[in-house]
CSV table of C-alpha atoms in Angstrom, one decimal:
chain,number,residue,atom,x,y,z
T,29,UNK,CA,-216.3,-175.2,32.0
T,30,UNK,CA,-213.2,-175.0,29.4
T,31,UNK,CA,-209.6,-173.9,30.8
T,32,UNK,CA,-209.2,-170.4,32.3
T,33,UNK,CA,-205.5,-169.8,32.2
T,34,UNK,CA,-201.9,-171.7,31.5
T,35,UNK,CA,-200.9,-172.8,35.0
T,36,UNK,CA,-197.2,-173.5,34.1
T,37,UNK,CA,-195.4,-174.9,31.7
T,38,UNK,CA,-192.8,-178.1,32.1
T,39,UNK,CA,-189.4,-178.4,30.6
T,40,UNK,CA,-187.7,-181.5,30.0
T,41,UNK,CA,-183.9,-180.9,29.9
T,42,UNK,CA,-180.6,-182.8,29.7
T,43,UNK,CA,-179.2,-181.1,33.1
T,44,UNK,CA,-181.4,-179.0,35.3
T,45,UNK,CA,-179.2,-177.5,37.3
T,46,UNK,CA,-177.8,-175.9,34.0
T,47,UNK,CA,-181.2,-174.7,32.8
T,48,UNK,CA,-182.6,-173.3,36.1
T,49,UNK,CA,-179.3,-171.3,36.2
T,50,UNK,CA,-179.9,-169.8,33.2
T,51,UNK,CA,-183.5,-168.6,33.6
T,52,UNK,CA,-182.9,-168.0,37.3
T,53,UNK,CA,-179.3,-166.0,37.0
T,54,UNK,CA,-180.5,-164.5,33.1
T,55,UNK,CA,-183.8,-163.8,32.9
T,56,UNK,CA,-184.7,-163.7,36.7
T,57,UNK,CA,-186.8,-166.4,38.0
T,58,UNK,CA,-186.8,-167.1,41.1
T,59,UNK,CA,-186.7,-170.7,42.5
T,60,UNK,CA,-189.7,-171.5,44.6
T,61,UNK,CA,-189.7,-175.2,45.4
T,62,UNK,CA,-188.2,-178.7,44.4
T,63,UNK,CA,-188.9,-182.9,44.1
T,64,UNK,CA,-187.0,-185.8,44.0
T,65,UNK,CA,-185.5,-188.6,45.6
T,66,UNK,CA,-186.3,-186.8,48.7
T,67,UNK,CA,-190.2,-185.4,48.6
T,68,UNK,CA,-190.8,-189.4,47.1
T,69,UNK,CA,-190.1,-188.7,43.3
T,70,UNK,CA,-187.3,-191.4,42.4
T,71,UNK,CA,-187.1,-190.8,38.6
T,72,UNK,CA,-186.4,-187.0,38.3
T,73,UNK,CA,-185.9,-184.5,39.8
T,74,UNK,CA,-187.6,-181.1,39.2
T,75,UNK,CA,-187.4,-177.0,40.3
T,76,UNK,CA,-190.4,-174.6,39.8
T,77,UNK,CA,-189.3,-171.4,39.4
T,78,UNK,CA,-191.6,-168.2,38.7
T,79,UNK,CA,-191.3,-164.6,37.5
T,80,UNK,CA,-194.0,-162.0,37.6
T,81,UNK,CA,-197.5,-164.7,36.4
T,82,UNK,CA,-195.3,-167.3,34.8
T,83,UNK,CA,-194.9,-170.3,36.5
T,84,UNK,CA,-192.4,-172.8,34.6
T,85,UNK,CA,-191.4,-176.2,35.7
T,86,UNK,CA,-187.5,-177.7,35.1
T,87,UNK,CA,-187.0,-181.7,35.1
T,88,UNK,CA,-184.7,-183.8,34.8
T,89,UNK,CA,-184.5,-187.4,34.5
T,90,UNK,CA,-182.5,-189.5,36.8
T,91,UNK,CA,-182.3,-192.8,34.8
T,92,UNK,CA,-182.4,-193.8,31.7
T,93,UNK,CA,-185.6,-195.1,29.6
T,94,UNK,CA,-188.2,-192.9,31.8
T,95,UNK,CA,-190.5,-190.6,30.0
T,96,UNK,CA,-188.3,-187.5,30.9
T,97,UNK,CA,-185.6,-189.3,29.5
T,98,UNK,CA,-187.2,-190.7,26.5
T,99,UNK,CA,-188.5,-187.2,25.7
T,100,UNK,CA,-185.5,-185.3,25.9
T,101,UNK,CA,-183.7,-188.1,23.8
T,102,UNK,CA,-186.0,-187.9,21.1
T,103,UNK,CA,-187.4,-183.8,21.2
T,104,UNK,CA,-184.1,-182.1,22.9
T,105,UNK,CA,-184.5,-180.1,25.8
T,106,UNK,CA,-187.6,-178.8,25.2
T,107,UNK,CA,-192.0,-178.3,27.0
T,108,UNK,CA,-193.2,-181.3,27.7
T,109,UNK,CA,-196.0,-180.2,29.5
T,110,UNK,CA,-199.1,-177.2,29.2
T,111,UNK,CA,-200.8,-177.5,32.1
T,112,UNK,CA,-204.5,-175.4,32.0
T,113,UNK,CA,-206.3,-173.9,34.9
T,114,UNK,CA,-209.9,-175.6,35.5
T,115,UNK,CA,-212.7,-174.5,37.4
T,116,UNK,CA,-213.8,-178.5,36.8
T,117,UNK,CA,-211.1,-180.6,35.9
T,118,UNK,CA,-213.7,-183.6,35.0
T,119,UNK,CA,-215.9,-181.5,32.7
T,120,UNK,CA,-212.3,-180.2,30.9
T,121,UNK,CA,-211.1,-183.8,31.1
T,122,UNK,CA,-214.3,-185.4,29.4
T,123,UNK,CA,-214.7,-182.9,26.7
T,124,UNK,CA,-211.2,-182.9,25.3
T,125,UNK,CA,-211.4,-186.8,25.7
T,126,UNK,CA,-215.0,-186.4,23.8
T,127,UNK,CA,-212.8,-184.2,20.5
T,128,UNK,CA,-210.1,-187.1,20.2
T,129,UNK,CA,-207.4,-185.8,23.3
T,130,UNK,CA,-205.9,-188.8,24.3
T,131,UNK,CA,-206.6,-189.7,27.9
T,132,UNK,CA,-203.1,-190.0,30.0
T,133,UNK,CA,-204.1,-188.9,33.5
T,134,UNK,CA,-207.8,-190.0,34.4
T,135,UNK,CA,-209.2,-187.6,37.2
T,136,UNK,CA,-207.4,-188.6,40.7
T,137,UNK,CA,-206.2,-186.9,43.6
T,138,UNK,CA,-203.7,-184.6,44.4
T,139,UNK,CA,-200.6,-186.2,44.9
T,140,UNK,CA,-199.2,-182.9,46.9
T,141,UNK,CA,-199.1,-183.7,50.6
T,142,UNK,CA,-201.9,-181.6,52.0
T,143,UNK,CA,-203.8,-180.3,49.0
T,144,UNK,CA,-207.5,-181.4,48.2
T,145,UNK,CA,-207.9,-181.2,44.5
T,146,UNK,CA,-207.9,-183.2,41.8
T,147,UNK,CA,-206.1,-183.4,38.4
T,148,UNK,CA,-205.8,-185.4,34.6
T,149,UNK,CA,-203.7,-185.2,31.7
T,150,UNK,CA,-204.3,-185.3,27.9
T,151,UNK,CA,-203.0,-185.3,24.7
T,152,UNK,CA,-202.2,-181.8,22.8
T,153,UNK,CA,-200.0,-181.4,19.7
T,154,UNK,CA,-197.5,-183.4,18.9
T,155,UNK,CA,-195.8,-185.2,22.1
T,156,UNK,CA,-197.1,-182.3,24.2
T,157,UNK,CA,-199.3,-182.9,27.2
T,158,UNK,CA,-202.0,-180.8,29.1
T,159,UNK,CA,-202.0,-181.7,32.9
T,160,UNK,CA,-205.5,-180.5,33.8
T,161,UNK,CA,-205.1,-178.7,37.6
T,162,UNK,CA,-207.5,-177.3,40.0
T,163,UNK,CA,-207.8,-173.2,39.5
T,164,UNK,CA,-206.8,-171.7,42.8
T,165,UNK,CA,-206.2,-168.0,43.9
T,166,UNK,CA,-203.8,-169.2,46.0
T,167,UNK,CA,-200.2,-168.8,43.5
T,168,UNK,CA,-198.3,-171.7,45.7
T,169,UNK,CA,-201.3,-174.0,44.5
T,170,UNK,CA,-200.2,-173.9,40.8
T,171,UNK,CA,-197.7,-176.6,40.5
T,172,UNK,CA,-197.8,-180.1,39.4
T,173,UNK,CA,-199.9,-182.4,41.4
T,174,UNK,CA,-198.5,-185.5,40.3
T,175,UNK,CA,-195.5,-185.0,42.6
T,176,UNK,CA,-195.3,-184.2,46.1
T,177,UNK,CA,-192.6,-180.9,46.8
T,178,UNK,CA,-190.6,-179.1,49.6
T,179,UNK,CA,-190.8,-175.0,49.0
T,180,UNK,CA,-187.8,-173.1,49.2
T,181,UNK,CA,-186.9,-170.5,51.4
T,182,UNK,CA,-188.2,-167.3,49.7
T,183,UNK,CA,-185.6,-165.5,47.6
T,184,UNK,CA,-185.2,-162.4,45.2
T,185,UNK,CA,-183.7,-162.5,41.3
T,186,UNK,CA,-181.3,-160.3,39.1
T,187,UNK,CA,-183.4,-156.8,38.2
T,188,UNK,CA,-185.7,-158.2,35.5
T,189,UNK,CA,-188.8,-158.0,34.1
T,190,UNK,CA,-191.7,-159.5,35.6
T,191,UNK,CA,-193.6,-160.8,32.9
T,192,UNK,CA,-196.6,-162.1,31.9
T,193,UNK,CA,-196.8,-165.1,29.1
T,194,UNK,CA,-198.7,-163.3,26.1
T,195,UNK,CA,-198.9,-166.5,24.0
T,196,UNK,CA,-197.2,-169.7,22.8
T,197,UNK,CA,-195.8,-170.4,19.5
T,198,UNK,CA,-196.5,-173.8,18.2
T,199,UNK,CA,-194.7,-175.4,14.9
T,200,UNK,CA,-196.6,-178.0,13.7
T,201,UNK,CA,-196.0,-180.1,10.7
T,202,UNK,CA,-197.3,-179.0,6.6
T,203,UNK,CA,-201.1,-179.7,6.5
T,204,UNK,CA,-201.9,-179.9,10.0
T,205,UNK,CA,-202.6,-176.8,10.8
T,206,UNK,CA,-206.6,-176.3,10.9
T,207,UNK,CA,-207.0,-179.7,12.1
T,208,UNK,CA,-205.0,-178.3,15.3
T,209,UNK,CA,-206.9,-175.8,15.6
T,210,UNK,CA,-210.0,-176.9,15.3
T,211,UNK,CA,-209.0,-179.7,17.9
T,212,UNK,CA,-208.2,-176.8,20.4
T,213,UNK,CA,-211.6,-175.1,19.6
T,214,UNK,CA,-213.2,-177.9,20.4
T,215,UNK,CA,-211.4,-179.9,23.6
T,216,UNK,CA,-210.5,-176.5,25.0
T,217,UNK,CA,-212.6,-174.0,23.8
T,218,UNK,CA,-210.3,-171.9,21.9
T,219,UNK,CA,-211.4,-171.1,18.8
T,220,UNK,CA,-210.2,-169.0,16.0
T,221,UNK,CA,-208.5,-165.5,16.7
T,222,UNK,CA,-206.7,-164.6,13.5
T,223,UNK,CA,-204.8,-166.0,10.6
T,224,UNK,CA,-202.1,-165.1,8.1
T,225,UNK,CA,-200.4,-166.7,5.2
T,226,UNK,CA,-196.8,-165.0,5.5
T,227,UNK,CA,-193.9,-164.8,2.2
T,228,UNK,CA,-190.6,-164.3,3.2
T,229,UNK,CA,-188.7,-164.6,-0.2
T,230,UNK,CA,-188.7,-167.8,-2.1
T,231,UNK,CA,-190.1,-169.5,2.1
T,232,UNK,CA,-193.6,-168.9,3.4
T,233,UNK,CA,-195.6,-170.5,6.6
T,234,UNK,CA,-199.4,-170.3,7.2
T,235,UNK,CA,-200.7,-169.5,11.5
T,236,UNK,CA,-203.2,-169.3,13.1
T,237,UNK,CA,-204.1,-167.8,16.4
T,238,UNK,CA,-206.4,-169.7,18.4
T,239,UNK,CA,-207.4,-168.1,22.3
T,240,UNK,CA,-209.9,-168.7,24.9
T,241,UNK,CA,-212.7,-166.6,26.0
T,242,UNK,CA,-210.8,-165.3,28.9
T,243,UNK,CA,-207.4,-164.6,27.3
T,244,UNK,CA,-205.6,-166.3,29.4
T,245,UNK,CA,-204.3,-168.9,26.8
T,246,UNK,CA,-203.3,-168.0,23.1
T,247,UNK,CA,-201.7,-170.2,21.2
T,248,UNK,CA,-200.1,-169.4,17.7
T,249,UNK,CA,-199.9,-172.3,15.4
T,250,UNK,CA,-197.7,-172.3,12.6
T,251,UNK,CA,-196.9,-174.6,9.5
T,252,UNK,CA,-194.6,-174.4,7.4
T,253,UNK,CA,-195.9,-173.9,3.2
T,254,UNK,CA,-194.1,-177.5,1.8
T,255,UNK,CA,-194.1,-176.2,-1.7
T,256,UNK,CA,-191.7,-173.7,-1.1
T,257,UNK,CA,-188.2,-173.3,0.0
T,258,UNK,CA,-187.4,-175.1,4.0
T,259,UNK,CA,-187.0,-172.2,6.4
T,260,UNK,CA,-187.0,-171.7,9.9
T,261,UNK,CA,-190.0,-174.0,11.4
T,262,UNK,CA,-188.9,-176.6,9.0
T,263,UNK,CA,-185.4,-176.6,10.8
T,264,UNK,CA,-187.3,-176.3,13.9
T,265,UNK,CA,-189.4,-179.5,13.4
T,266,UNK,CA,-186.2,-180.9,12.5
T,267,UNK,CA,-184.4,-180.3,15.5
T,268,UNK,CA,-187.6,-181.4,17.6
T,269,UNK,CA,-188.1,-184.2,15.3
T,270,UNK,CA,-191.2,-183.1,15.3
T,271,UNK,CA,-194.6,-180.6,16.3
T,272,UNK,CA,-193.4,-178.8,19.5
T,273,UNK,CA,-193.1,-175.3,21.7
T,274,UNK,CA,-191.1,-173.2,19.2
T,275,UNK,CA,-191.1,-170.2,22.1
T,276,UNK,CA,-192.8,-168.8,25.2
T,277,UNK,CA,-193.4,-165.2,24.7
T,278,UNK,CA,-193.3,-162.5,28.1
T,279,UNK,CA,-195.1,-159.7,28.0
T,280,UNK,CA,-193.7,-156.9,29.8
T,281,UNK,CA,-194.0,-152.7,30.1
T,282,UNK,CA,-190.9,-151.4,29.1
T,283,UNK,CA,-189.1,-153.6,26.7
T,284,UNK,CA,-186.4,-151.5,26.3
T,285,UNK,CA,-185.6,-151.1,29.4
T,286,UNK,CA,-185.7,-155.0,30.2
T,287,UNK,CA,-183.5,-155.9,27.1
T,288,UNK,CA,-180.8,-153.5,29.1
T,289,UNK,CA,-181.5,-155.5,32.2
T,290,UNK,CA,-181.3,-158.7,30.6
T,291,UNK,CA,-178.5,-158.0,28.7
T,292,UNK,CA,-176.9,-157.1,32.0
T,293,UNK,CA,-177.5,-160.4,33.3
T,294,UNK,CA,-176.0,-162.1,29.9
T,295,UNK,CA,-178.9,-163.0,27.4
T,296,UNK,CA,-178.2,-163.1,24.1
T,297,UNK,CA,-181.2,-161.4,21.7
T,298,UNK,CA,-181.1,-162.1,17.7
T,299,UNK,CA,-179.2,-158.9,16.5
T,300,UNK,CA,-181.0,-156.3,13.8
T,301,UNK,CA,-179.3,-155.3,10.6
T,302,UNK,CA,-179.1,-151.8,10.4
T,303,UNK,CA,-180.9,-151.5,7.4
T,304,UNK,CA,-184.2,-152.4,9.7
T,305,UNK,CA,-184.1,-149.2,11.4
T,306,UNK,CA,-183.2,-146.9,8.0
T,307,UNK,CA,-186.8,-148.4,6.5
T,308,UNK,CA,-188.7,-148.3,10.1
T,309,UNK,CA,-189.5,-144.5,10.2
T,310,UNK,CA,-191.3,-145.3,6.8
T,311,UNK,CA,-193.3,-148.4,8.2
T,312,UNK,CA,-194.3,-146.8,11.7
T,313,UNK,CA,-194.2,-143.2,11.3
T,314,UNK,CA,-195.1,-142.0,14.9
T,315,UNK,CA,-192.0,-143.9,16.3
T,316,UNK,CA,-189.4,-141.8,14.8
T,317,UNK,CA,-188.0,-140.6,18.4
T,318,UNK,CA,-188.0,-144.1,19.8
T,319,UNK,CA,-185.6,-145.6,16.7
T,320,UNK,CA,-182.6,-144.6,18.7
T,321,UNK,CA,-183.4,-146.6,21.4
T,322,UNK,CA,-185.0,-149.8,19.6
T,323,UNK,CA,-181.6,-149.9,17.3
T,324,UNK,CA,-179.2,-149.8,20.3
T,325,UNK,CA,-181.2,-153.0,22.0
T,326,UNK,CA,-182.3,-154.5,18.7
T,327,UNK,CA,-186.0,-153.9,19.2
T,328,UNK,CA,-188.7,-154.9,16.5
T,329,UNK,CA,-191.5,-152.7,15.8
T,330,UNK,CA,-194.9,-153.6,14.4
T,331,UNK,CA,-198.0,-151.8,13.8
T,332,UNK,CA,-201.7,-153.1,13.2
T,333,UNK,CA,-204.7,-151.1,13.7
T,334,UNK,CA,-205.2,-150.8,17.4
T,335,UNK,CA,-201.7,-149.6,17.9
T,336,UNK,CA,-198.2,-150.8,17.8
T,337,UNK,CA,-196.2,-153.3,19.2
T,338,UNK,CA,-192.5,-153.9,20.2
T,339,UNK,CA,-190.7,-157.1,20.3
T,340,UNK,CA,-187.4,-159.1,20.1
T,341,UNK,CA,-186.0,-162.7,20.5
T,342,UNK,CA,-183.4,-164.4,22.4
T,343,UNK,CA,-181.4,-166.8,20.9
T,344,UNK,CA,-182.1,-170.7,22.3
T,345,UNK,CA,-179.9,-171.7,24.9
T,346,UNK,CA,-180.8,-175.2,24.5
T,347,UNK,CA,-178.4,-177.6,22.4
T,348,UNK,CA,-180.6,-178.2,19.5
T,349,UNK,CA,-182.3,-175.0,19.8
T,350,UNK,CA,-185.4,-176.2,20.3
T,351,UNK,CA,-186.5,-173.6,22.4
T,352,UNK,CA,-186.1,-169.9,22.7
T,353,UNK,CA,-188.4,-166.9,24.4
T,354,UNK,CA,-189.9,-163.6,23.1
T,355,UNK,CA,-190.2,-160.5,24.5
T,356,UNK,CA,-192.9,-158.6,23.7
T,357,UNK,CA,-194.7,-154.9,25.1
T,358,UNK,CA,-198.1,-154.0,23.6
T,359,UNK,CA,-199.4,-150.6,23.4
T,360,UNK,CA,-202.8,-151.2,21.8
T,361,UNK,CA,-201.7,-153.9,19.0
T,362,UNK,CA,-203.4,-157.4,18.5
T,363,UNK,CA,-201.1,-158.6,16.2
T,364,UNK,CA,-198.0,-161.0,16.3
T,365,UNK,CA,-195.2,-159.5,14.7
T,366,UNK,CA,-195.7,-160.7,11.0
T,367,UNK,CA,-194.7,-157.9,9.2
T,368,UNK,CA,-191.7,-157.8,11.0
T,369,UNK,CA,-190.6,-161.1,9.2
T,370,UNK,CA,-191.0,-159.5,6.2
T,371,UNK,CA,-189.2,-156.3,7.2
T,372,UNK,CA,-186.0,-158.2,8.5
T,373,UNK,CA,-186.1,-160.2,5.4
T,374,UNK,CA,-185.8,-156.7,3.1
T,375,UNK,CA,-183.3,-155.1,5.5
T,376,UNK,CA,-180.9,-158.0,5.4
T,377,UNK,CA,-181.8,-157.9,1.5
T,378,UNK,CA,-180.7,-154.3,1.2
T,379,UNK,CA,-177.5,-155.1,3.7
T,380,UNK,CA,-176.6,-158.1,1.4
T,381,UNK,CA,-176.8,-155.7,-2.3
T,382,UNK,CA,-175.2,-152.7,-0.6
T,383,UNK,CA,-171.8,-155.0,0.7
T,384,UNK,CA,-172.1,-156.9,-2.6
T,385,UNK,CA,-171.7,-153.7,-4.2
């Protein structure tokens, strides 16, 4: 059976402590346990930390020339790892091996003191892995099982939002987009969801949406159009040197309400021109009493044909920005956003001929 669900995802980072302080004191994860030196893991050291159903995973390397370290040198802090829920991790393992994943973690044991499961890893895009674990009702059971770890007392976060992870954007280099996805189709069974060529003045990038059967992983794949002018997942690939996790995005009820609380705790989100919410009214009509609210937090708004959809970005607290996160509340939409690239694109248009006037 093909993977149900994205167990957690694994960022490698220059200083741990620094990035687990951020998502922990900002955006209101809570620490749940740790390895290192002393749970038997002598070359990094590593937090999970969890909010609402996300699980992420925070290393750092302890010497120099390890893979944590050799990743972080040459991507920036940035995922490392995708880890997918199995019902059989050797029927996942041998059919991504069987559509050209790379083998890095043949089916073995648990290393987790006391849990009887097994695990693997492949190849995914770029220098991203996918640690193949056991699927487990039990929450705690969702953590890496190539390392033994000591859980944490139980503690509560800031008031946050407890998301759930709606999708992952993935930049991937010019003409490598459909082979992606039909590699995810067919190692992981995710085929094709939706697709859209997208112009944003003299730029444009071409995704595509792949998802499994269940929904629980949905990936959105973007390259960027080489003919045209370099834009934003050009400067991304740059800074990654390469394909990579250009965002995580949370899904969560009120998004206005949790951009307050998150502001609160000190995240900084991508700021609207003004000129967004003057053309909004005409591109979502049945929002016209919520424009007060989405200008003051610096909300997107997006419509498709099963309803609309709200969204906004934080800016990367990572060195070489290689990483940022999305927050995002659906109220019947499908859709991604796209037409809010091109609305923020004719706002700051309009901003830039009314000062230049």
């Amino acid at each position: 059976m093909p993977p149900s669900a994205i167990a957690y995802a694994e960022l490698y980072v220059t200083d741990d402590r620094e990035a687990s302080g951020f998502l922990i004191d900002s955006l209101g994860f809570v620490p749940l346990a740790v390895a290192g030196p002393a749970t038997g893991t002598h070359d990094r050291r590593s937090t999970v930390l969890r909010s609402g159903e996300v699980t992420l995973v925070v290393t750092q390397a302890l010497h120099p020339g390890t893979t944590v370290a050799r990743h972080v040198e040459e991507h920036g802090d940035s995922i490392a790892d995708l880890a997918f829920s199995c019902y059989d991790v050797q029927s996942c393992f041998d059919r991504a091996v069987l559509a050209g994943a790379t083998a890095l973690q043949q089916p073995t044991p648990s290393l987790r003191c006391g849990q009887d499961s097994w695990f693997a890893a492949v190849s995914g895009f770029g220098d991203v892995r996918h640690t193949l674990v056991a699927a487990t009702d039990d929450r705690a059971g969702q953590l890496p099982p190539d390392r033994d770890w000591a859980f944490l007392p139980a503690a509560t976060g800031p008031a946050a939002p407890r998301p759930v992870l709606d999708h992952v954007a993935v930049c991937l280099e010019a003409g490598t987009l459909r082979g992606t996805a039909d590699f995810y189709e067919a190692a992981f069974d995710m085929p094709f969801y939706s697709s859209e060529y997208i112009e944003v003045g003299d730029q444009a990038m071409d995704s595509i949406v792949v998802r499994n059967a269940e929904g629980g992983i949905t990936f959105t794949l973007i390259e960027p159009d080489d003919t045209r002018v370099p834009g934003q997942i050009t400067q991304f690939l740059h800074a990654h040197n390469g394909p990579g996790v250009q965002h995580l995005a949370f899904l969560v009820d009120d998004i206005v309400g949790s951009v307050r609380a998150l502001g609160d705790c000190g995240v900084a989100f991508l700021r609207t021109p003004g000129a967004y919410y003057d053309l909004l009214a005409e591109r979502v009509s049945d929002m016209a009493d919520a424009i007060a609210d989405l200008r003051e937090t610096n909300v997107l708004a997006d419509r498709d044909e099963w309803g609309h959809m709200l969204q906004i970005f934080t800016r990367s607290p990572y060195p070489r920005g290689t990483l940022f996160y999305e927050y995002i509340q659906r109220n019947g939409a499908r859709g991604f956003g796209s037409s809010n690239i091109k609305a923020l694109y004719e706002a700051l248009e309009r901003e830039r001929e009314v000062a230049g006037r």
